Structures are given as C-alpha cells and as structure tokens.
Amino acid sequence: MKEIETTREIIRISHDSVERKEDTIVTEYAVTVKLNGQEFVTMVCSPEYIEDMVIGYLASEGIIKSYNDIKDIWMQEKDGFVHVTTDKTNPYYQNFQNKRYITSCCGMSRQGFVFVNDALTAKKMKEIKITLTPNECFSLMNELQESATVFKQTGGVHSAALCDKNGIILSRMDIGRHNALDKIYGYSLKNGISMDGKIIVFTGRISSEILLKVAKIGCEMILSKSAPTEFALQSAEELGITTVGFIRNEAMNIYTCPDRIIFS
C-alpha cells in the first residue's frame, strides 16, 4: 500500500529569509470499487483502512443494510480495486447513476444519488442517550487534536473520532472529511460497535453531507472545531442531532438540540 505521507524539497520563504528544506506532504490514493463485478465508484482518499471506508460508504449510501450483506470483499492493491460481492444490494442503486467519481474535495462532485437515499438511511434521534458538560466537550476535542499526528506533520488531513464520555474509542484521518467518517462507520459495522451514547468529534467543517453521515452512523451529537453550514443545521434540527462548533480555546457554540449539553 502507498505510504500515507511523503517528503519533498521545497523553497521556504519567511520574512527576509529564503531556504531550501524538506517538507512532509500527504499522499492521495485512488481506489475503484467493483460491486458484483461492475465498476461502481472511484474514491480518492488517504491510503489506509480502505476496506473499512468502502464498507462504510456502501452502508451510508444505502447500497447495503449491514456488514452481513457482504459475501466477500478483497483488495487488488496493485491496480487500485476493491472487489465487493453481495446478493442483497438496494435494487434501485443502478438507476441513480452507472458510476460515480468522488474526489478528495469532500464530495463536491457527488450527484443527486446521495439525496435519494438520505431519507432511508439517516436515523432520527428521538431520545437523549448521552449528555456532556462543556468541559467534557473541550476534553474530547483536545484529545482528538493531540492524537492527530499526521495533521501536525502535514496540515493536509481531517480527523474524526468515535467517542463516549470517557474519551476516544476509535479515530481515523483522511484527506477527505467524508472518508474519515466512512472509515469509522465501516469499522464499527464490522465489529458490531453499538452507537448508543456515542459522539462524533471532528476537525472539519460541518457541511450537510457530514451531518447526514453522522445521522446514518447513528450518533446523536457532533463536536467540531470548525463551522457548520445553514443546511447542516436545518438537517440537524429535523433529525434531532446536537451540533457544537468552533470548539477552540475553551469556548464553543451550541447550534442545535442544546439539551444534550448540561451545565453543572
């Protein structure tokens, strides 16, 4: 598998100085998913946890309903293919688009197919199964950022973590924000991790696509150091998801469903 990062010589200009130095750069990897022998989607991502990402993507898009729907999955690493066989696919997926191409720019090339299945796969959070204090929010964000070694070295990836009140259960990084969440979702499906009382902690912007992925995973709260979009907040209100953004320097903004944040 290709390395997650590489180095190259650059020219660094700072104030009045000019110097040649070695810099650490993130790499990209293009992987094409073949579903039952047919090319289905090409994804550009960071080259690790590829199978988990593919499983999470197929589940979040409603192509499969559970990990058990997959009969076989294997990677043809040299040629950049992941082969998935299943006899339990969504019968309508081929009507949406014959093949999709997803860049690392966080879903900008994704088609209307995504929205067709959102109503079927996004889970509405009708109960409050977890609450956090502001200090617990700060602590979870600090833990994620302290563990984000690739970001510290390159500045070129997003990080996401599945957490409970006690800390990080599972964390993943990727050049694509959505890929990091798919990797978490795929691993959780493979290993039967319950989403009750779980939180997504995230370093990137909370777009509508990211909010919907959180709903599909089944988490009732997302914490981010970045900003949300208006459509994401509208979706969060409809789905009952607590969104907290701009968690920085012991401050934060609660945007939706504030009952899960308690003050004591």
PDB file of C-alpha atoms in Angstrom, residues 2-215:
ATOM      1  CA  LYS A   2       1.161   3.524  -0.759  1.00  0.00           C
ATOM      2  CA  GLU A   3       2.585   5.490   2.180  1.00  0.00           C
ATOM      3  CA  ILE A   4       0.270   7.982   3.918  1.00  0.00           C
ATOM      4  CA  GLU A   5       2.838  10.751   3.603  1.00  0.00           C
ATOM      5  CA  THR A   6       5.985  11.522   1.673  1.00  0.00           C
ATOM      6  CA  THR A   7       8.691  14.199   1.643  1.00  0.00           C
ATOM      7  CA  ARG A   8       9.941  16.614  -0.956  1.00  0.00           C
ATOM      8  CA  GLU A   9      12.289  19.553  -1.122  1.00  0.00           C
ATOM      9  CA  ILE A  10      10.628  22.970  -1.059  1.00  0.00           C
ATOM     10  CA  ILE A  11      11.683  26.606  -1.003  1.00  0.00           C
ATOM     11  CA  ARG A  12      10.577  28.201   2.251  1.00  0.00           C
ATOM     12  CA  ILE A  13      10.205  31.998   2.359  1.00  0.00           C
ATOM     13  CA  SER A  14       9.738  33.603   5.762  1.00  0.00           C
ATOM     14  CA  HIS A  15      10.157  37.321   6.394  1.00  0.00           C
ATOM     15  CA  ASP A  16      13.542  38.105   4.801  1.00  0.00           C
ATOM     16  CA  SER A  17      14.875  34.543   4.640  1.00  0.00           C
ATOM     17  CA  VAL A  18      14.808  32.063   1.766  1.00  0.00           C
ATOM     18  CA  GLU A  19      15.837  28.469   2.376  1.00  0.00           C
ATOM     19  CA  ARG A  20      15.572  25.050   0.834  1.00  0.00           C
ATOM     20  CA  LYS A  21      14.159  22.452   3.202  1.00  0.00           C
ATOM     21  CA  GLU A  22      12.428  19.097   3.262  1.00  0.00           C
ATOM     22  CA  ASP A  23       8.670  19.162   3.877  1.00  0.00           C
ATOM     23  CA  THR A  24       6.211  16.379   4.692  1.00  0.00           C
ATOM     24  CA  ILE A  25       3.300  16.052   2.248  1.00  0.00           C
ATOM     25  CA  VAL A  26       0.193  13.855   2.402  1.00  0.00           C
ATOM     26  CA  THR A  27      -0.381  11.393  -0.410  1.00  0.00           C
ATOM     27  CA  GLU A  28      -3.534  10.522  -2.334  1.00  0.00           C
ATOM     28  CA  TYR A  29      -4.754   7.122  -3.444  1.00  0.00           C
ATOM     29  CA  ALA A  30      -7.488   6.432  -5.996  1.00  0.00           C
ATOM     30  CA  VAL A  31      -9.481   3.277  -5.401  1.00  0.00           C
ATOM     31  CA  THR A  32     -12.266   1.937  -7.613  1.00  0.00           C
ATOM     32  CA  VAL A  33     -14.979  -0.186  -6.045  1.00  0.00           C
ATOM     33  CA  LYS A  34     -16.254  -3.044  -8.174  1.00  0.00           C
ATOM     34  CA  LEU A  35     -19.667  -4.153  -6.968  1.00  0.00           C
ATOM     35  CA  ASN A  36     -20.592  -7.625  -8.191  1.00  0.00           C
ATOM     36  CA  GLY A  37     -18.049  -7.266 -10.988  1.00  0.00           C
ATOM     37  CA  GLN A  38     -19.209  -3.834 -12.189  1.00  0.00           C
ATOM     38  CA  GLU A  39     -17.314  -0.584 -11.623  1.00  0.00           C
ATOM     39  CA  PHE A  40     -19.389   1.337  -9.124  1.00  0.00           C
ATOM     40  CA  VAL A  41     -17.451   4.273  -7.695  1.00  0.00           C
ATOM     41  CA  THR A  42     -13.928   5.711  -7.683  1.00  0.00           C
ATOM     42  CA  MET A  43     -12.813   7.306  -4.432  1.00  0.00           C
ATOM     43  CA  VAL A  44      -9.739   9.457  -3.773  1.00  0.00           C
ATOM     44  CA  CYS A  45      -8.532   9.001  -0.234  1.00  0.00           C
ATOM     45  CA  SER A  46      -5.637   8.502   2.162  1.00  0.00           C
ATOM     46  CA  PRO A  47      -4.203   5.003   1.670  1.00  0.00           C
ATOM     47  CA  GLU A  48      -5.205   3.235   4.894  1.00  0.00           C
ATOM     48  CA  TYR A  49      -8.306   1.418   6.200  1.00  0.00           C
ATOM     49  CA  ILE A  50      -9.572   1.167   2.621  1.00  0.00           C
ATOM     50  CA  GLU A  51     -11.896  -1.783   3.172  1.00  0.00           C
ATOM     51  CA  ASP A  52     -13.485  -0.102   6.192  1.00  0.00           C
ATOM     52  CA  MET A  53     -14.054   3.036   4.103  1.00  0.00           C
ATOM     53  CA  VAL A  54     -15.724   1.064   1.322  1.00  0.00           C
ATOM     54  CA  ILE A  55     -17.985  -0.777   3.765  1.00  0.00           C
ATOM     55  CA  GLY A  56     -18.938   2.489   5.484  1.00  0.00           C
ATOM     56  CA  TYR A  57     -19.624   4.183   2.157  1.00  0.00           C
ATOM     57  CA  LEU A  58     -21.845   1.386   0.843  1.00  0.00           C
ATOM     58  CA  ALA A  59     -23.819   1.328   4.096  1.00  0.00           C
ATOM     59  CA  SER A  60     -24.201   5.095   4.354  1.00  0.00           C
ATOM     60  CA  GLU A  61     -25.449   5.269   0.772  1.00  0.00           C
ATOM     61  CA  GLY A  62     -27.982   2.509   1.402  1.00  0.00           C
ATOM     62  CA  ILE A  63     -26.410   0.061  -1.068  1.00  0.00           C
ATOM     63  CA  ILE A  64     -26.151  -2.498   1.729  1.00  0.00           C
ATOM     64  CA  LYS A  65     -28.071  -2.568   5.003  1.00  0.00           C
ATOM     65  CA  SER A  66     -25.463  -4.279   7.170  1.00  0.00           C
ATOM     66  CA  TYR A  67     -21.983  -5.767   7.058  1.00  0.00           C
ATOM     67  CA  ASN A  68     -23.544  -9.218   6.822  1.00  0.00           C
ATOM     68  CA  ASP A  69     -24.913  -8.288   3.383  1.00  0.00           C
ATOM     69  CA  ILE A  70     -21.351  -8.525   2.041  1.00  0.00           C
ATOM     70  CA  LYS A  71     -20.453 -12.040   0.895  1.00  0.00           C
ATOM     71  CA  ASP A  72     -16.843 -11.180   0.068  1.00  0.00           C
ATOM     72  CA  ILE A  73     -14.569  -8.140  -0.041  1.00  0.00           C
ATOM     73  CA  TRP A  74     -10.961  -8.119  -1.182  1.00  0.00           C
ATOM     74  CA  MET A  75      -8.463  -5.575  -2.431  1.00  0.00           C
ATOM     75  CA  GLN A  76      -6.467  -5.677  -5.641  1.00  0.00           C
ATOM     76  CA  GLU A  77      -3.877  -3.283  -4.311  1.00  0.00           C
ATOM     77  CA  LYS A  78      -1.597  -3.001  -7.352  1.00  0.00           C
ATOM     78  CA  ASP A  79      -4.424  -1.869  -9.638  1.00  0.00           C
ATOM     79  CA  GLY A  80      -6.379   0.085  -7.017  1.00  0.00           C
ATOM     80  CA  PHE A  81      -9.551  -2.023  -6.976  1.00  0.00           C
ATOM     81  CA  VAL A  82     -11.727  -3.165  -4.100  1.00  0.00           C
ATOM     82  CA  HIS A  83     -13.996  -6.044  -5.102  1.00  0.00           C
ATOM     83  CA  VAL A  84     -17.285  -6.447  -3.255  1.00  0.00           C
ATOM     84  CA  THR A  85     -19.771  -9.232  -3.843  1.00  0.00           C
ATOM     85  CA  THR A  86     -23.258  -9.213  -2.376  1.00  0.00           C
ATOM     86  CA  ASP A  87     -26.681 -10.541  -3.300  1.00  0.00           C
ATOM     87  CA  LYS A  88     -28.511  -8.060  -1.066  1.00  0.00           C
ATOM     88  CA  THR A  89     -27.966  -4.691  -2.751  1.00  0.00           C
ATOM     89  CA  ASN A  90     -30.534  -1.935  -2.873  1.00  0.00           C
ATOM     90  CA  PRO A  91     -32.467  -2.883  -6.054  1.00  0.00           C
ATOM     91  CA  TYR A  92     -32.623   0.751  -7.186  1.00  0.00           C
ATOM     92  CA  TYR A  93     -28.975   1.786  -6.936  1.00  0.00           C
ATOM     93  CA  GLN A  94     -28.228   1.199 -10.627  1.00  0.00           C
ATOM     94  CA  ASN A  95     -30.990   3.652 -11.577  1.00  0.00           C
ATOM     95  CA  PHE A  96     -29.255   6.570  -9.865  1.00  0.00           C
ATOM     96  CA  GLN A  97     -26.010   6.600 -11.830  1.00  0.00           C
ATOM     97  CA  ASN A  98     -23.922   3.957 -13.555  1.00  0.00           C
ATOM     98  CA  LYS A  99     -20.683   5.114 -11.975  1.00  0.00           C
ATOM     99  CA  ARG A 100     -19.726   7.896  -9.597  1.00  0.00           C
ATOM    100  CA  TYR A 101     -16.381   9.601  -9.065  1.00  0.00           C
ATOM    101  CA  ILE A 102     -15.724  11.056  -5.641  1.00  0.00           C
ATOM    102  CA  THR A 103     -12.788  13.407  -5.237  1.00  0.00           C
ATOM    103  CA  SER A 104     -10.982  14.216  -2.028  1.00  0.00           C
ATOM    104  CA  CYS A 105     -12.588  17.683  -2.012  1.00  0.00           C
ATOM    105  CA  CYS A 106     -15.266  16.489   0.357  1.00  0.00           C
ATOM    106  CA  GLY A 107     -17.999  15.425  -2.001  1.00  0.00           C
ATOM    107  CA  MET A 108     -18.278  18.348  -4.393  1.00  0.00           C
ATOM    108  CA  SER A 109     -18.621  16.000  -7.362  1.00  0.00           C
ATOM    109  CA  ARG A 110     -21.289  13.830  -5.818  1.00  0.00           C
ATOM    110  CA  GLN A 111     -24.570  13.577  -7.647  1.00  0.00           C
ATOM    111  CA  GLY A 112     -28.206  13.686  -6.605  1.00  0.00           C
ATOM    112  CA  PHE A 113     -27.996   9.968  -5.838  1.00  0.00           C
ATOM    113  CA  VAL A 114     -26.817  10.857  -2.351  1.00  0.00           C
ATOM    114  CA  PHE A 115     -30.037  12.673  -1.539  1.00  0.00           C
ATOM    115  CA  VAL A 116     -32.311   9.940  -2.901  1.00  0.00           C
ATOM    116  CA  ASN A 117     -31.233   7.543  -0.175  1.00  0.00           C
ATOM    117  CA  ASP A 118     -30.807  10.027   2.656  1.00  0.00           C
ATOM    118  CA  ALA A 119     -34.401   9.684   3.816  1.00  0.00           C
ATOM    119  CA  LEU A 120     -33.988   5.914   4.023  1.00  0.00           C
ATOM    120  CA  THR A 121     -30.601   5.755   5.744  1.00  0.00           C
ATOM    121  CA  ALA A 122     -30.465   8.805   8.034  1.00  0.00           C
ATOM    122  CA  LYS A 123     -31.554   7.902  11.559  1.00  0.00           C
ATOM    123  CA  LYS A 124     -33.686  10.353  13.553  1.00  0.00           C
ATOM    124  CA  MET A 125     -32.504  10.754  17.141  1.00  0.00           C
ATOM    125  CA  LYS A 126     -35.683  10.670  19.183  1.00  0.00           C
ATOM    126  CA  GLU A 127     -34.057  10.092  22.576  1.00  0.00           C
ATOM    127  CA  ILE A 128     -31.256  11.622  24.604  1.00  0.00           C
ATOM    128  CA  LYS A 129     -28.870   8.807  25.493  1.00  0.00           C
ATOM    129  CA  ILE A 130     -25.834  10.947  26.282  1.00  0.00           C
ATOM    130  CA  THR A 131     -25.142  14.365  27.768  1.00  0.00           C
ATOM    131  CA  LEU A 132     -21.874  16.267  28.042  1.00  0.00           C
ATOM    132  CA  THR A 133     -20.653  19.217  30.035  1.00  0.00           C
ATOM    133  CA  PRO A 134     -18.748  21.951  28.205  1.00  0.00           C
ATOM    134  CA  ASN A 135     -15.541  20.760  29.898  1.00  0.00           C
ATOM    135  CA  GLU A 136     -16.117  17.251  28.545  1.00  0.00           C
ATOM    136  CA  CYS A 137     -16.546  18.734  25.048  1.00  0.00           C
ATOM    137  CA  PHE A 138     -13.263  20.620  25.401  1.00  0.00           C
ATOM    138  CA  SER A 139     -11.516  17.499  26.689  1.00  0.00           C
ATOM    139  CA  LEU A 140     -12.690  15.321  23.774  1.00  0.00           C
ATOM    140  CA  MET A 141     -11.619  17.904  21.214  1.00  0.00           C
ATOM    141  CA  ASN A 142      -8.213  18.283  22.876  1.00  0.00           C
ATOM    142  CA  GLU A 143      -7.755  14.506  22.890  1.00  0.00           C
ATOM    143  CA  LEU A 144      -8.509  14.287  19.166  1.00  0.00           C
ATOM    144  CA  GLN A 145      -6.175  17.120  18.257  1.00  0.00           C
ATOM    145  CA  GLU A 146      -3.354  15.770  20.395  1.00  0.00           C
ATOM    146  CA  SER A 147      -3.658  12.390  18.647  1.00  0.00           C
ATOM    147  CA  ALA A 148      -3.707  13.886  15.128  1.00  0.00           C
ATOM    148  CA  THR A 149      -0.047  13.234  14.325  1.00  0.00           C
ATOM    149  CA  VAL A 150      -0.409  13.222  10.521  1.00  0.00           C
ATOM    150  CA  PHE A 151      -2.146  16.606  10.619  1.00  0.00           C
ATOM    151  CA  LYS A 152       0.614  18.009  12.817  1.00  0.00           C
ATOM    152  CA  GLN A 153       3.222  16.840  10.319  1.00  0.00           C
ATOM    153  CA  THR A 154       1.428  17.819   7.103  1.00  0.00           C
ATOM    154  CA  GLY A 155      -1.597  20.036   7.802  1.00  0.00           C
ATOM    155  CA  GLY A 156      -3.287  18.154   4.955  1.00  0.00           C
ATOM    156  CA  VAL A 157      -5.829  15.786   6.523  1.00  0.00           C
ATOM    157  CA  HIS A 158      -9.054  15.822   8.516  1.00  0.00           C
ATOM    158  CA  SER A 159      -9.509  13.805  11.692  1.00  0.00           C
ATOM    159  CA  ALA A 160     -12.628  12.211  13.133  1.00  0.00           C
ATOM    160  CA  ALA A 161     -13.226  10.105  16.208  1.00  0.00           C
ATOM    161  CA  LEU A 162     -15.991   7.971  17.655  1.00  0.00           C
ATOM    162  CA  CYS A 163     -16.162   8.767  21.354  1.00  0.00           C
ATOM    163  CA  ASP A 164     -18.130   8.283  24.519  1.00  0.00           C
ATOM    164  CA  LYS A 165     -17.967  10.327  27.706  1.00  0.00           C
ATOM    165  CA  ASN A 166     -14.708   8.632  28.688  1.00  0.00           C
ATOM    166  CA  GLY A 167     -12.753   9.503  25.557  1.00  0.00           C
ATOM    167  CA  ILE A 168     -11.863   8.256  22.087  1.00  0.00           C
ATOM    168  CA  ILE A 169     -12.934   4.751  21.117  1.00  0.00           C
ATOM    169  CA  LEU A 170     -11.775   4.910  17.510  1.00  0.00           C
ATOM    170  CA  SER A 171     -10.160   7.637  15.393  1.00  0.00           C
ATOM    171  CA  ARG A 172      -9.413   7.940  11.688  1.00  0.00           C
ATOM    172  CA  MET A 173      -7.890  10.562   9.399  1.00  0.00           C
ATOM    173  CA  ASP A 174      -8.171  11.184   5.664  1.00  0.00           C
ATOM    174  CA  ILE A 175      -7.655  13.858   3.029  1.00  0.00           C
ATOM    175  CA  GLY A 176     -11.452  13.733   2.576  1.00  0.00           C
ATOM    176  CA  ARG A 177     -13.691  14.617   5.513  1.00  0.00           C
ATOM    177  CA  HIS A 178     -16.375  12.172   4.426  1.00  0.00           C
ATOM    178  CA  ASN A 179     -13.807   9.371   4.011  1.00  0.00           C
ATOM    179  CA  ALA A 180     -12.718   9.651   7.642  1.00  0.00           C
ATOM    180  CA  LEU A 181     -16.314   9.110   8.759  1.00  0.00           C
ATOM    181  CA  ASP A 182     -16.834   6.216   6.347  1.00  0.00           C
ATOM    182  CA  LYS A 183     -13.746   4.529   7.815  1.00  0.00           C
ATOM    183  CA  ILE A 184     -15.218   4.852  11.305  1.00  0.00           C
ATOM    184  CA  TYR A 185     -18.616   3.589  10.167  1.00  0.00           C
ATOM    185  CA  GLY A 186     -17.167   0.602   8.288  1.00  0.00           C
ATOM    186  CA  TYR A 187     -15.024  -0.490  11.221  1.00  0.00           C
ATOM    187  CA  SER A 188     -17.975  -0.126  13.596  1.00  0.00           C
ATOM    188  CA  LEU A 189     -20.205  -2.254  11.359  1.00  0.00           C
ATOM    189  CA  LYS A 190     -17.573  -4.981  11.017  1.00  0.00           C
ATOM    190  CA  ASN A 191     -17.033  -5.127  14.765  1.00  0.00           C
ATOM    191  CA  GLY A 192     -20.592  -4.665  15.982  1.00  0.00           C
ATOM    192  CA  ILE A 193     -19.961  -1.438  17.885  1.00  0.00           C
ATOM    193  CA  SER A 194     -23.198  -0.001  19.278  1.00  0.00           C
ATOM    194  CA  MET A 195     -23.813   3.670  18.600  1.00  0.00           C
ATOM    195  CA  ASP A 196     -25.842   4.216  21.778  1.00  0.00           C
ATOM    196  CA  GLY A 197     -24.289   7.026  23.777  1.00  0.00           C
ATOM    197  CA  LYS A 198     -21.628   7.738  21.140  1.00  0.00           C
ATOM    198  CA  ILE A 199     -20.402  11.071  19.780  1.00  0.00           C
ATOM    199  CA  ILE A 200     -18.537  12.081  16.638  1.00  0.00           C
ATOM    200  CA  VAL A 201     -15.682  14.518  17.293  1.00  0.00           C
ATOM    201  CA  PHE A 202     -14.439  16.152  14.128  1.00  0.00           C
ATOM    202  CA  THR A 203     -11.878  18.686  12.949  1.00  0.00           C
ATOM    203  CA  GLY A 204     -13.572  19.806   9.736  1.00  0.00           C
ATOM    204  CA  ARG A 205     -16.481  21.969   8.678  1.00  0.00           C
ATOM    205  CA  ILE A 206     -19.922  20.518   9.445  1.00  0.00           C
ATOM    206  CA  SER A 207     -21.491  20.507   5.987  1.00  0.00           C
ATOM    207  CA  SER A 208     -24.869  18.957   5.248  1.00  0.00           C
ATOM    208  CA  GLU A 209     -23.131  15.860   3.891  1.00  0.00           C
ATOM    209  CA  ILE A 210     -21.123  15.435   7.083  1.00  0.00           C
ATOM    210  CA  LEU A 211     -24.206  15.953   9.250  1.00  0.00           C
ATOM    211  CA  LEU A 212     -26.105  13.320   7.268  1.00  0.00           C
ATOM    212  CA  LYS A 213     -23.236  10.866   7.607  1.00  0.00           C
ATOM    213  CA  VAL A 214     -23.349  11.339  11.379  1.00  0.00           C
ATOM    214  CA  ALA A 215     -27.077  10.587  11.274  1.00  0.00           C
TER     215      ALA A 215
END
